[in-house]
Amino acid sequence: MQEALTVARAGLEAGEMPIGAVVVVDGEIVASEHTQERATGRLLVHADLLAEAADRVTSGRRDRATLYVNLEPCLMCLGAAFSTKLGAVVYGLESPSDGGVAAFEGWDNDRDAGGMPGYAIPEIRGGVLRAEAALLFRKYSERTESDSWSAAWARDLADLVGK
């Protein structure tokens, strides 16, 4: 998670939302990315989704791969982890407005996930280095135009932990 925070800081320095993700397999970082929405002018460039492109190098060991991201993944990114059969997703700060964890917590309640060979439900763990993740969103909100939606969202995230 420390490395995900380091990548998030690099994103912050580049003017992006401070969201960083790394994929680790057998103790080796095989991918690391930060969100790149401002740089690319695109929306589907979330850090976790970009890092999950590591599925090319995790073939045969996906169940041993862990995605570390400093913010709870959205539905799209968590769906990608589910589809690429990552073994685990570990995140720092929850994202009440758009986090996807709640949607996946009951995934197997009404279906047999074991009967879906194209998917695997990853182990999900949150709250790792939560305060450090919140601090990055506080810094982002202080550096960004105060009336923007992104500054307001970042402030809301930072306030989950307090000042």
Coordinates of C-alpha atoms in Angstrom, one line a residue:
M1 CA 0.0 0.0 0.0
Q2 CA 2.9 2.3 0.6
E3 CA 3.8 2.0 -3.1
A4 CA 0.3 2.8 -4.1
L5 CA 0.5 6.0 -2.0
T6 CA 3.8 6.9 -3.6
V7 CA 2.2 6.5 -7.0
A8 CA -0.8 8.6 -5.9
R9 CA 1.6 11.4 -4.8
A10 CA 3.1 11.3 -8.2
G11 CA -0.3 11.8 -9.7
L12 CA -1.0 14.6 -7.3
E13 CA 2.2 16.3 -8.4
A14 CA 1.1 15.9 -12.0
G15 CA -2.2 17.7 -11.2
E16 CA -4.3 14.5 -11.2
M17 CA -6.6 13.1 -8.5
P18 CA -4.2 11.4 -6.0
I19 CA -5.2 7.9 -6.8
G20 CA -2.5 5.3 -7.2
A21 CA -2.6 1.6 -7.8
V22 CA 0.0 -1.2 -7.9
V23 CA -0.4 -4.9 -8.8
V24 CA 1.8 -7.2 -6.9
V25 CA 2.4 -10.9 -7.7
D26 CA 4.6 -13.1 -5.6
G27 CA 6.1 -10.1 -3.9
E28 CA 7.0 -8.3 -7.2
I29 CA 5.3 -5.1 -8.4
V30 CA 4.3 -5.9 -12.0
A31 CA 2.3 -2.7 -12.6
S32 CA 1.9 0.8 -11.1
E33 CA -0.2 3.7 -12.3
H34 CA -2.0 6.8 -11.2
T35 CA -5.2 8.2 -12.5
Q36 CA -4.7 10.2 -15.7
E37 CA -8.0 11.9 -16.4
R38 CA -6.6 15.4 -16.8
A39 CA -3.6 14.4 -18.8
T40 CA -5.6 12.4 -21.3
G41 CA -8.9 14.2 -21.2
R42 CA -10.6 10.7 -20.9
L43 CA -12.7 9.2 -18.1
L44 CA -11.7 5.5 -18.4
V45 CA -8.2 6.0 -17.2
H46 CA -8.6 5.1 -13.5
A47 CA -5.4 4.1 -11.7
D48 CA -6.7 0.7 -10.7
L49 CA -8.0 0.0 -14.2
L50 CA -4.7 1.0 -15.8
A51 CA -2.7 -1.1 -13.3
E52 CA -4.9 -4.1 -14.0
A53 CA -3.7 -4.1 -17.5
A54 CA -0.9 -6.1 -15.9
D55 CA -3.1 -9.1 -16.6
R56 CA -0.7 -9.7 -19.6
V57 CA 2.1 -10.5 -17.2
T58 CA 0.1 -12.2 -14.5
S59 CA -1.2 -15.0 -16.7
G60 CA -1.0 -18.3 -14.7
R61 CA -0.6 -16.4 -11.4
R62 CA -3.6 -14.2 -11.3
D63 CA -5.0 -15.8 -8.2
R64 CA -1.7 -14.7 -6.5
A65 CA -2.0 -11.1 -7.7
T66 CA -3.1 -8.3 -5.4
L67 CA -4.3 -4.9 -6.5
Y68 CA -3.4 -2.2 -4.0
V69 CA -5.1 1.1 -4.4
N70 CA -5.4 4.0 -2.0
L71 CA -9.1 4.6 -2.8
E72 CA -11.9 2.1 -2.8
P73 CA -12.3 1.0 -6.4
C74 CA -15.4 2.0 -8.4
L75 CA -17.7 -0.6 -9.9
M76 CA -15.8 -0.5 -13.2
C77 CA -12.4 -1.1 -11.6
L78 CA -13.7 -3.7 -9.2
G79 CA -15.4 -5.4 -12.1
A80 CA -12.1 -5.5 -14.0
A81 CA -10.5 -7.2 -10.9
F82 CA -13.3 -9.7 -10.9
S83 CA -13.0 -10.4 -14.6
T84 CA -9.2 -10.7 -14.6
K85 CA -9.5 -13.1 -11.6
L86 CA -7.2 -11.2 -9.3
G87 CA -6.7 -12.9 -6.0
A88 CA -7.2 -9.8 -3.8
V89 CA -8.0 -6.1 -3.7
V90 CA -6.6 -4.0 -0.9
Y91 CA -7.6 -0.4 -0.6
G92 CA -7.0 2.5 1.8
L93 CA -9.9 5.0 2.0
E94 CA -13.5 4.1 1.3
S95 CA -15.4 6.1 -1.3
P96 CA -19.1 6.3 -0.2
S97 CA -20.3 8.1 -3.3
D98 CA -18.9 5.7 -6.0
G99 CA -17.1 2.8 -4.3
G100 CA -18.0 -0.6 -5.7
V101 CA -17.3 -2.9 -2.7
A102 CA -20.9 -3.0 -1.4
A103 CA -22.1 -4.1 -4.8
F104 CA -19.7 -7.1 -4.8
E105 CA -20.2 -8.1 -1.1
G106 CA -23.4 -10.0 -2.0
W107 CA -22.4 -11.1 -5.4
D108 CA -22.6 -14.8 -4.6
N109 CA -25.8 -14.6 -2.6
D110 CA -28.2 -15.4 -5.5
R111 CA -25.8 -17.2 -7.9
D112 CA -23.1 -19.8 -7.8
A113 CA -19.9 -17.9 -8.4
G114 CA -18.1 -21.2 -8.6
G115 CA -20.1 -22.0 -11.6
M116 CA -18.8 -19.0 -13.5
P117 CA -15.4 -20.0 -14.7
G118 CA -14.8 -16.7 -16.4
Y119 CA -14.8 -14.8 -13.1
A120 CA -13.3 -15.0 -9.6
I121 CA -14.4 -13.0 -6.6
P122 CA -11.2 -11.5 -5.1
E123 CA -10.6 -11.2 -1.4
I124 CA -11.4 -7.5 -0.6
R125 CA -9.8 -5.7 2.4
G126 CA -10.2 -1.9 3.1
G127 CA -8.9 0.6 5.6
V128 CA -5.2 0.0 5.0
L129 CA -3.3 3.2 5.6
R130 CA -6.6 5.0 5.5
A131 CA -5.5 8.3 7.1
E132 CA -2.5 8.6 4.8
A133 CA -4.9 8.2 1.8
A134 CA -7.2 10.8 3.2
L135 CA -4.4 13.3 3.6
L136 CA -3.6 13.1 -0.1
F137 CA -7.2 14.1 -0.9
R138 CA -7.0 17.0 1.5
K139 CA -3.9 18.2 -0.3
Y140 CA -5.6 17.8 -3.7
S141 CA -8.6 19.8 -2.5
E142 CA -6.3 22.6 -1.3
R143 CA -4.5 22.7 -4.6
T144 CA -7.5 22.6 -6.9
E145 CA -9.9 25.3 -7.9
S146 CA -12.2 25.4 -4.8
D147 CA -15.5 25.5 -6.7
S148 CA -14.8 22.4 -8.9
W149 CA -16.6 19.2 -8.4
S150 CA -13.3 17.4 -7.9
A151 CA -12.2 19.6 -5.1
A152 CA -15.5 19.1 -3.3
W153 CA -15.3 15.4 -3.8
A154 CA -11.7 15.3 -2.5
R155 CA -12.7 17.4 0.5
D156 CA -15.6 15.0 1.3
L157 CA -13.2 12.0 1.1
A158 CA -10.6 13.7 3.3
D159 CA -13.3 14.6 5.8
L160 CA -14.1 10.9 6.3
V161 CA -11.0 10.8 8.5
G162 CA -11.2 14.3 9.8
K163 CA -8.7 17.2 9.7

